[in-house]
Amino acid sequence: MVLPIYIFGQPVLRKVAEDITPDYPQLKDLIGDMWETLAESEGIGLAAPQIGKPIRLVVIDLDVLADDMPEYKGFKQVYINAHIVEYDESNTDVSEEGCLSIPAIHEKVTRPTRIHVEWDDENFEHHDEWVEGYLARVMQHEFDHLDGKMFVDRISQLRKQLIKSKLRALTQGRFRCGYKTKVVRK
Ligand SMILES: [Zn+2]
């Protein structure tokens, strides 16, 4: 089932999400719905707060980028109870980001290129790894959602000022996008 995506301004996007246990109700169905929602909205990552659930669950599909980044062919991963443990601040890069919860806004974001992350996979097997490259960026964007943060929090004050009215428009439902959304008021 395709779920509506919660848009900037929705309080759930600002909550720190909670870890879950394997007995979380209908977890498999929820993950299936998140994959469907991600495909429908043509995104590469979706965090549970973006569909209104304040839990530490993320799906990432980099396979859709495999034409440009063949190393990610077949890459589709579920991250449960994901946490960034450590940032390697010795190297950063700048790249343009967008977000399904912030339609039609794209801004350059500086992030470390290498991070230490812990998560459980779909079978609740624990993983503890250093990750780098494009995946590290996508993970930082998605895992930020689990801490109530969004990429617009990580841009300069000047850029933030410049997009202020566009962000306000989002909270008021004044935008267009090709997928189902949920706004604070319409
Ligand atoms: Zn996002």
CSV table of C-alpha atoms and ligand atoms in Angstrom, one decimal:
chain,number,residue,atom,x,y,z
A,1,MET,CA,0.0,0.0,0.0
A,2,VAL,CA,1.3,3.4,-1.0
A,3,LEU,CA,1.4,5.7,2.1
A,4,PRO,CA,1.1,9.5,2.1
A,5,ILE,CA,4.4,11.3,2.7
A,6,TYR,CA,4.4,13.8,5.6
A,7,ILE,CA,5.5,17.2,4.5
A,8,PHE,CA,7.7,19.8,6.2
A,9,GLY,CA,5.8,21.3,9.1
A,10,GLN,CA,4.4,18.0,10.4
A,11,PRO,CA,5.5,17.6,14.0
A,12,VAL,CA,6.4,13.9,13.6
A,13,LEU,CA,9.3,15.0,11.4
A,14,ARG,CA,10.9,16.9,14.4
A,15,LYS,CA,10.6,14.0,16.9
A,16,VAL,CA,13.5,11.8,17.9
A,17,ALA,CA,12.4,8.4,16.7
A,18,GLU,CA,12.5,5.3,19.0
A,19,ASP,CA,14.2,2.0,18.6
A,20,ILE,CA,11.9,-1.0,18.0
A,21,THR,CA,11.9,-4.7,18.8
A,22,PRO,CA,11.2,-7.6,16.4
A,23,ASP,CA,7.6,-7.9,17.8
A,24,TYR,CA,6.7,-4.4,16.5
A,25,PRO,CA,3.2,-4.8,15.1
A,26,GLN,CA,3.0,-5.7,11.4
A,27,LEU,CA,6.6,-4.7,10.8
A,28,LYS,CA,6.9,-6.8,7.6
A,29,ASP,CA,3.8,-5.1,6.1
A,30,LEU,CA,5.1,-1.7,7.1
A,31,ILE,CA,8.5,-2.3,5.4
A,32,GLY,CA,6.6,-3.5,2.3
A,33,ASP,CA,4.5,-0.4,2.3
A,34,MET,CA,7.6,1.8,2.7
A,35,TRP,CA,9.2,0.1,-0.4
A,36,GLU,CA,6.1,0.7,-2.4
A,37,THR,CA,5.8,4.3,-1.2
A,38,LEU,CA,9.5,4.9,-2.1
A,39,ALA,CA,9.1,3.5,-5.6
A,40,GLU,CA,5.9,5.5,-6.2
A,41,SER,CA,7.6,8.8,-5.2
A,42,GLU,CA,10.8,7.9,-7.2
A,43,GLY,CA,13.0,8.5,-4.1
A,44,ILE,CA,16.2,6.8,-3.0
A,45,GLY,CA,15.5,6.8,0.7
A,46,LEU,CA,12.5,6.9,3.1
A,47,ALA,CA,12.6,7.2,6.9
A,48,ALA,CA,9.6,6.0,9.0
A,49,PRO,CA,8.9,9.6,10.4
A,50,GLN,CA,8.2,10.6,6.8
A,51,ILE,CA,5.2,8.3,6.8
A,52,GLY,CA,4.1,9.5,10.2
A,53,LYS,CA,5.8,6.8,12.4
A,54,PRO,CA,8.4,8.0,15.0
A,55,ILE,CA,10.4,4.8,14.9
A,56,ARG,CA,14.0,4.1,13.8
A,57,LEU,CA,13.3,2.4,10.4
A,58,VAL,CA,14.7,3.4,7.0
A,59,VAL,CA,14.7,1.9,3.5
A,60,ILE,CA,17.3,2.9,1.0
A,61,ASP,CA,17.3,2.0,-2.7
A,62,LEU,CA,20.5,2.9,-4.6
A,63,ASP,CA,19.8,0.4,-7.4
A,64,VAL,CA,17.8,3.1,-9.1
A,65,LEU,CA,21.2,5.0,-9.5
A,66,ALA,CA,23.1,2.0,-10.9
A,67,ASP,CA,23.4,3.5,-14.4
A,68,ASP,CA,25.6,6.2,-13.0
A,69,MET,CA,27.0,4.3,-10.0
A,70,PRO,CA,27.4,0.6,-11.0
A,71,GLU,CA,28.8,-0.3,-7.5
A,72,TYR,CA,25.2,0.1,-6.2
A,73,LYS,CA,23.6,-2.3,-8.6
A,74,GLY,CA,21.0,-4.3,-6.7
A,75,PHE,CA,21.5,-2.2,-3.5
A,76,LYS,CA,18.2,-2.2,-1.5
A,77,GLN,CA,18.6,-2.2,2.2
A,78,VAL,CA,16.4,-1.9,5.3
A,79,TYR,CA,17.9,-0.2,8.4
A,80,ILE,CA,16.3,-0.8,11.7
A,81,ASN,CA,17.4,1.0,14.9
A,82,ALA,CA,19.9,2.9,12.9
A,83,HIS,CA,22.4,5.2,14.7
A,84,ILE,CA,25.4,7.2,13.6
A,85,VAL,CA,28.0,6.4,16.2
A,86,GLU,CA,30.8,8.6,14.9
A,87,TYR,CA,31.6,11.0,12.0
A,88,ASP,CA,35.0,11.1,10.4
A,89,GLU,CA,35.4,14.9,10.2
A,90,SER,CA,38.7,14.7,8.3
A,91,ASN,CA,37.1,14.8,4.9
A,92,THR,CA,33.8,16.4,3.8
A,93,ASP,CA,32.2,17.0,0.5
A,94,VAL,CA,29.3,19.1,-0.9
A,95,SER,CA,26.4,17.7,-2.8
A,96,GLU,CA,22.9,18.8,-3.7
A,97,GLU,CA,20.2,17.2,-1.7
A,98,GLY,CA,16.4,17.0,-1.9
A,99,CYS,CA,13.8,15.3,0.2
A,100,LEU,CA,10.4,13.7,-0.4
A,101,SER,CA,9.2,15.7,2.7
A,102,ILE,CA,10.5,19.0,1.2
A,103,PRO,CA,9.2,18.9,-2.5
A,104,ALA,CA,10.9,21.0,-5.1
A,105,ILE,CA,13.7,22.4,-2.9
A,106,HIS,CA,17.2,21.4,-3.6
A,107,GLU,CA,20.2,22.8,-1.7
A,108,LYS,CA,23.9,22.0,-1.4
A,109,VAL,CA,24.8,20.3,1.9
A,110,THR,CA,28.3,19.7,3.3
A,111,ARG,CA,28.7,16.3,5.0
A,112,PRO,CA,31.6,14.1,6.2
A,113,THR,CA,32.4,11.4,3.6
A,114,ARG,CA,32.8,8.6,6.1
A,115,ILE,CA,30.7,7.6,9.1
A,116,HIS,CA,30.5,4.8,11.7
A,117,VAL,CA,27.0,3.4,11.8
A,118,GLU,CA,25.2,0.7,13.7
A,119,TRP,CA,21.9,-0.9,12.7
A,120,ASP,CA,19.9,-4.1,12.6
A,121,ASP,CA,18.8,-5.6,9.2
A,122,GLU,CA,15.4,-7.0,8.4
A,123,ASN,CA,16.2,-10.2,10.4
A,124,PHE,CA,17.4,-8.1,13.4
A,125,GLU,CA,21.0,-9.1,12.7
A,126,HIS,CA,23.2,-6.4,14.1
A,127,HIS,CA,25.7,-4.5,11.9
A,128,ASP,CA,28.5,-2.2,13.0
A,129,GLU,CA,30.4,-0.7,10.1
A,130,TRP,CA,32.3,2.3,8.7
A,131,VAL,CA,30.6,3.4,5.5
A,132,GLU,CA,31.8,5.9,2.9
A,133,GLY,CA,30.9,7.4,-0.5
A,134,TYR,CA,27.5,8.2,-1.7
A,135,LEU,CA,25.8,5.7,0.6
A,136,ALA,CA,27.4,7.5,3.6
A,137,ARG,CA,25.7,10.7,2.4
A,138,VAL,CA,22.3,9.0,1.9
A,139,MET,CA,22.5,7.4,5.3
A,140,GLN,CA,23.3,10.7,6.9
A,141,HIS,CA,20.3,12.3,5.2
A,142,GLU,CA,18.0,9.4,6.2
A,143,PHE,CA,19.3,8.8,9.7
A,144,ASP,CA,19.0,12.6,10.4
A,145,HIS,CA,15.2,12.1,9.9
A,146,LEU,CA,15.4,9.7,12.9
A,147,ASP,CA,16.8,12.4,15.1
A,148,GLY,CA,14.2,15.0,13.9
A,149,LYS,CA,16.6,16.7,11.6
A,150,MET,CA,16.2,17.6,7.9
A,151,PHE,CA,18.7,18.7,5.3
A,152,VAL,CA,17.5,22.4,5.4
A,153,ASP,CA,18.9,22.5,9.0
A,154,ARG,CA,22.3,21.9,7.6
A,155,ILE,CA,22.5,24.8,5.0
A,156,SER,CA,23.8,28.3,5.6
A,157,GLN,CA,21.7,31.0,7.3
A,158,LEU,CA,21.7,32.9,4.1
A,159,ARG,CA,20.3,30.0,2.0
A,160,LYS,CA,17.8,29.3,4.8
A,161,GLN,CA,16.6,32.9,4.6
A,162,LEU,CA,16.3,32.7,0.9
A,163,ILE,CA,14.0,29.6,1.0
A,164,LYS,CA,12.0,30.7,4.0
A,165,SER,CA,8.9,31.6,2.1
A,166,LYS,CA,9.0,28.3,0.1
A,167,LEU,CA,9.2,26.3,3.3
A,168,ARG,CA,6.3,28.3,4.7
A,169,ALA,CA,4.3,27.4,1.5
A,170,LEU,CA,5.0,23.7,2.2
A,171,THR,CA,3.5,23.9,5.7
A,172,GLN,CA,0.4,25.5,4.1
A,173,GLY,CA,0.1,22.9,1.4
A,174,ARG,CA,0.9,25.4,-1.4
A,175,PHE,CA,3.1,23.1,-3.6
A,176,ARG,CA,2.7,20.4,-6.2
A,177,CYS,CA,4.3,17.0,-6.4
A,178,GLY,CA,3.5,13.7,-8.1
A,179,TYR,CA,2.9,11.6,-5.0
A,180,LYS,CA,0.4,11.4,-2.1
A,181,THR,CA,1.2,13.8,0.8
A,182,LYS,CA,0.0,14.8,4.2
A,183,VAL,CA,0.4,18.5,5.2
A,184,VAL,CA,-0.4,20.3,8.5
A,185,ARG,CA,-3.3,22.1,6.9
A,186,LYS,CA,-4.7,22.5,3.4
B,1,ZN,ZN,14.6,13.3,3.5
